[in-house]
PDB file of C-alpha atoms in Angstrom:
ATOM      1  CA  MET Q 243     -29.474  -5.115  -0.319  1.00  0.00           C
ATOM      2  CA  PRO Q 244     -26.308  -6.708  -1.725  1.00  0.00           C
ATOM      3  CA  GLU Q 245     -27.444  -5.990  -5.281  1.00  0.00           C
ATOM      4  CA  LEU Q 246     -28.249  -2.393  -4.385  1.00  0.00           C
ATOM      5  CA  TYR Q 247     -24.867  -1.993  -2.680  1.00  0.00           C
ATOM      6  CA  ARG Q 248     -23.188  -3.325  -5.821  1.00  0.00           C
ATOM      7  CA  LEU Q 249     -25.032  -0.746  -7.904  1.00  0.00           C
ATOM      8  CA  SER Q 250     -23.966   2.011  -5.499  1.00  0.00           C
ATOM      9  CA  VAL Q 251     -20.328   0.937  -5.558  1.00  0.00           C
ATOM     10  CA  GLY Q 252     -20.146   0.748  -9.342  1.00  0.00           C
ATOM     11  CA  PRO Q 253     -17.870  -1.440 -11.447  1.00  0.00           C
ATOM     12  CA  ILE Q 254     -14.548  -0.576  -9.799  1.00  0.00           C
ATOM     13  CA  GLY Q 255     -13.898  -3.029  -6.961  1.00  0.00           C
ATOM     14  CA  ALA Q 256     -17.502  -4.244  -6.822  1.00  0.00           C
ATOM     15  CA  ALA Q 257     -16.590  -7.869  -6.024  1.00  0.00           C
ATOM     16  CA  TYR Q 258     -14.143  -6.814  -3.297  1.00  0.00           C
ATOM     17  CA  TYR Q 259     -16.619  -4.536  -1.554  1.00  0.00           C
ATOM     18  CA  GLN Q 260     -19.556  -6.911  -2.026  1.00  0.00           C
ATOM     19  CA  GLN Q 261     -17.646  -9.608  -0.139  1.00  0.00           C
ATOM     20  CA  HIS Q 262     -16.880  -7.288   2.772  1.00  0.00           C
ATOM     21  CA  PHE Q 263     -20.318  -5.655   2.814  1.00  0.00           C
ATOM     22  CA  GLN Q 264     -22.035  -9.052   3.006  1.00  0.00           C
ATOM     23  CA  ARG Q 265     -19.847  -9.943   5.976  1.00  0.00           C
ATOM     24  CA  PHE Q 266     -20.671  -6.605   7.647  1.00  0.00           C
ATOM     25  CA  GLU Q 267     -24.386  -7.185   7.029  1.00  0.00           C
ATOM     26  CA  SER Q 268     -24.263 -10.679   8.542  1.00  0.00           C
ATOM     27  CA  MET Q 269     -22.380  -9.369  11.585  1.00  0.00           C
ATOM     28  CA  GLY Q 270     -24.695  -6.402  11.959  1.00  0.00           C
ATOM     29  CA  LYS Q 271     -21.802  -3.948  12.084  1.00  0.00           C
ATOM     30  CA  ALA Q 272     -18.769  -2.778  10.159  1.00  0.00           C
ATOM     31  CA  VAL Q 273     -15.431  -3.919  11.556  1.00  0.00           C
ATOM     32  CA  PRO Q 274     -11.873  -2.845  10.710  1.00  0.00           C
ATOM     33  CA  THR Q 275     -10.594  -4.525   7.559  1.00  0.00           C
ATOM     34  CA  TRP Q 276      -7.351  -3.848   5.693  1.00  0.00           C
ATOM     35  CA  ASN Q 277      -7.725  -1.971   2.404  1.00  0.00           C
ATOM     36  CA  HIS Q 278      -4.542  -1.341   0.381  1.00  0.00           C
ATOM     37  CA  GLY Q 279      -6.072   1.465  -1.687  1.00  0.00           C
ATOM     38  CA  ALA Q 280      -7.325   3.327   1.370  1.00  0.00           C
ATOM     39  CA  ALA Q 281      -3.955   2.905   3.085  1.00  0.00           C
ATOM     40  CA  PHE Q 282      -1.485   3.872   0.377  1.00  0.00           C
ATOM     41  CA  PHE Q 283      -3.557   6.175  -1.853  1.00  0.00           C
ATOM     42  CA  THR Q 284      -5.867   7.604   0.788  1.00  0.00           C
ATOM     43  CA  LEU Q 285      -6.838  10.922  -0.732  1.00  0.00           C
ATOM     44  CA  ALA Q 286      -7.297   9.484  -4.225  1.00  0.00           C
ATOM     45  CA  TRP Q 287      -9.267   6.549  -2.781  1.00  0.00           C
ATOM     46  CA  LEU Q 288     -11.547   8.865  -0.801  1.00  0.00           C
ATOM     47  CA  LEU Q 289     -12.207  10.979  -3.897  1.00  0.00           C
ATOM     48  CA  LEU Q 290     -12.808   7.913  -6.092  1.00  0.00           C
ATOM     49  CA  ARG Q 291     -15.329   6.600  -3.568  1.00  0.00           C
ATOM     50  CA  LYS Q 292     -17.001  10.044  -3.300  1.00  0.00           C
ATOM     51  CA  LEU Q 293     -16.314  10.376   0.387  1.00  0.00           C
ATOM     52  CA  TRP Q 294     -16.086  14.166   0.148  1.00  0.00           C
ATOM     53  CA  ARG Q 295     -16.098  15.137   3.827  1.00  0.00           C
ATOM     54  CA  PRO Q 296     -13.492  12.538   4.890  1.00  0.00           C
ATOM     55  CA  ALA Q 297     -11.388  13.582   1.867  1.00  0.00           C
ATOM     56  CA  ALA Q 298     -11.494  17.215   2.959  1.00  0.00           C
ATOM     57  CA  ILE Q 299     -10.622  16.279   6.543  1.00  0.00           C
ATOM     58  CA  TYR Q 300      -7.756  14.060   5.392  1.00  0.00           C
ATOM     59  CA  ALA Q 301      -6.396  16.767   3.065  1.00  0.00           C
ATOM     60  CA  ALA Q 302      -6.559  19.335   5.873  1.00  0.00           C
ATOM     61  CA  LEU Q 303      -4.816  16.928   8.241  1.00  0.00           C
ATOM     62  CA  LEU Q 304      -2.121  16.210   5.681  1.00  0.00           C
ATOM     63  CA  VAL Q 305      -1.510  19.915   5.021  1.00  0.00           C
ATOM     64  CA  SER Q 306      -1.478  20.580   8.774  1.00  0.00           C
ATOM     65  CA  CYS Q 307       1.126  17.872   9.326  1.00  0.00           C
ATOM     66  CA  VAL Q 308       3.348  19.304   6.604  1.00  0.00           C
ATOM     67  CA  LEU Q 309       3.006  22.842   7.990  1.00  0.00           C
ATOM     68  CA  VAL Q 310       3.731  21.711  11.549  1.00  0.00           C
ATOM     69  CA  TRP Q 311       6.768  19.842  10.300  1.00  0.00           C
ATOM     70  CA  TRP Q 312       8.066  22.702   8.145  1.00  0.00           C
ATOM     71  CA  TYR Q 313       7.417  25.591  10.528  1.00  0.00           C
ATOM     72  CA  GLY Q 314       7.407  23.752  13.834  1.00  0.00           C
ATOM     73  CA  ILE Q 315       9.966  20.987  14.082  1.00  0.00           C
ATOM     74  CA  HIS Q 316      12.116  21.070  10.936  1.00  0.00           C
ATOM     75  CA  GLY Q 317      15.606  21.920  12.040  1.00  0.00           C
ATOM     76  CA  LYS Q 318      14.577  22.463  15.668  1.00  0.00           C
ATOM     77  CA  LEU Q 319      14.814  18.833  16.744  1.00  0.00           C
ATOM     78  CA  PRO Q 320      17.711  16.445  16.359  1.00  0.00           C
ATOM     79  CA  LEU Q 321      17.574  14.729  12.976  1.00  0.00           C
ATOM     80  CA  ALA Q 322      16.768  11.316  14.492  1.00  0.00           C
ATOM     81  CA  ALA Q 323      13.805  12.762  16.445  1.00  0.00           C
ATOM     82  CA  GLU Q 324      12.556  14.623  13.383  1.00  0.00           C
ATOM     83  CA  ILE Q 325      12.711  11.455  11.273  1.00  0.00           C
ATOM     84  CA  SER Q 326      10.914   9.513  14.002  1.00  0.00           C
ATOM     85  CA  VAL Q 327       8.087  12.059  14.262  1.00  0.00           C
ATOM     86  CA  CYS Q 328       7.676  12.109  10.472  1.00  0.00           C
ATOM     87  CA  ALA Q 329       7.712   8.303  10.247  1.00  0.00           C
ATOM     88  CA  ILE Q 330       5.101   7.926  12.991  1.00  0.00           C
ATOM     89  CA  SER Q 331       2.907  10.582  11.365  1.00  0.00           C
ATOM     90  CA  LEU Q 332       3.132   8.901   7.959  1.00  0.00           C
ATOM     91  CA  LEU Q 333       2.435   5.539   9.516  1.00  0.00           C
ATOM     92  CA  LEU Q 334      -0.711   6.847  11.206  1.00  0.00           C
ATOM     93  CA  LEU Q 335      -1.812   8.583   8.001  1.00  0.00           C
ATOM     94  CA  CYS Q 336      -1.614   5.200   6.240  1.00  0.00           C
ATOM     95  CA  VAL Q 337      -2.595   2.674   8.910  1.00  0.00           C
ATOM     96  CA  LEU Q 338      -5.777   4.342  10.147  1.00  0.00           C
ATOM     97  CA  PRO Q 339      -7.351   4.771   6.700  1.00  0.00           C
ATOM     98  CA  GLY Q 340      -6.107   1.312   5.738  1.00  0.00           C
ATOM     99  CA  PHE Q 341      -7.959  -0.362   8.591  1.00  0.00           C
ATOM    100  CA  LEU Q 342     -11.014   1.900   8.762  1.00  0.00           C
ATOM    101  CA  GLY Q 343     -11.546   2.736   5.075  1.00  0.00           C
ATOM    102  CA  THR Q 344     -13.752  -0.193   4.093  1.00  0.00           C
ATOM    103  CA  ALA Q 345     -15.961   0.264   7.169  1.00  0.00           C
ATOM    104  CA  LEU Q 346     -16.283   3.984   6.444  1.00  0.00           C
ATOM    105  CA  TYR Q 347     -17.176   3.245   2.828  1.00  0.00           C
ATOM    106  CA  TYR Q 348     -19.734   0.639   3.912  1.00  0.00           C
ATOM    107  CA  GLN Q 349     -21.471   3.190   6.144  1.00  0.00           C
ATOM    108  CA  HIS Q 350     -21.498   5.678   3.263  1.00  0.00           C
ATOM    109  CA  ILE Q 351     -22.928   3.165   0.777  1.00  0.00           C
ATOM    110  CA  ARG Q 352     -25.490   1.888   3.278  1.00  0.00           C
ATOM    111  CA  ASN Q 353     -26.720   5.412   4.050  1.00  0.00           C
ATOM    112  CA  GLN Q 354     -26.798   6.327   0.356  1.00  0.00           C
ATOM    113  CA  THR Q 355     -28.735   3.171  -0.493  1.00  0.00           C
ATOM    114  CA  LEU Q 356     -31.267   3.671   2.314  1.00  0.00           C
ATOM    115  CA  GLN Q 357     -31.815   7.303   1.294  1.00  0.00           C
ATOM    116  CA  THR Q 358     -32.345   6.254  -2.308  1.00  0.00           C
ATOM    117  CA  LEU Q 359     -34.824   3.570  -1.240  1.00  0.00           C
ATOM    118  CA  GLY Q 360     -36.712   6.203   0.746  1.00  0.00           C
ATOM    119  CA  LYS Q 361     -36.944   8.529  -2.256  1.00  0.00           C
ATOM    120  CA  ALA Q 362     -37.801   5.890  -4.857  1.00  0.00           C
ATOM    121  CA  SER Q 363     -41.374   4.777  -5.425  1.00  0.00           C
ATOM    122  CA  SER Q 364     -40.319   1.270  -6.452  1.00  0.00           C
ATOM    123  CA  LEU Q 365     -37.340  -1.054  -6.279  1.00  0.00           C
ATOM    124  CA  ALA Q 366     -36.833  -0.705 -10.042  1.00  0.00           C
ATOM    125  CA  GLN Q 367     -36.665   3.072  -9.706  1.00  0.00           C
ATOM    126  CA  ALA Q 368     -34.167   2.729  -6.846  1.00  0.00           C
ATOM    127  CA  ARG Q 369     -31.950   0.560  -9.067  1.00  0.00           C
ATOM    128  CA  VAL Q 370     -32.020   3.207 -11.787  1.00  0.00           C
ATOM    129  CA  MET Q 371     -31.229   5.971  -9.290  1.00  0.00           C
ATOM    130  CA  LEU Q 372     -28.296   4.055  -7.871  1.00  0.00           C
TER     131      LEU Q 372
END
């Protein structure tokens, strides 16, 4: 499985993800792990890793936060409260993907690999498909 995961991940960050995926496999579950790319470049990271549904959800959440800020609280709260709400929102929009991104990606790669194995007639064909 580690070789198939590496093929699914591709060349970008393969060593990083292989290390974490092996640990997840040995533990039998994915656990929160810090990922700088997922934390600070969340939408770009999700798109790079082809996590389309989480990318759409994150984009919608980001747009919703901006709209709530602009039409809901901007200028209606004291400046200190407005800054605090924005800082907490930004923190959550970075911290949650940062800690959960690698586990989410592992689940995606695992499911993709298992589906490919189910469709392929041989291991060699599965490698080519991945």
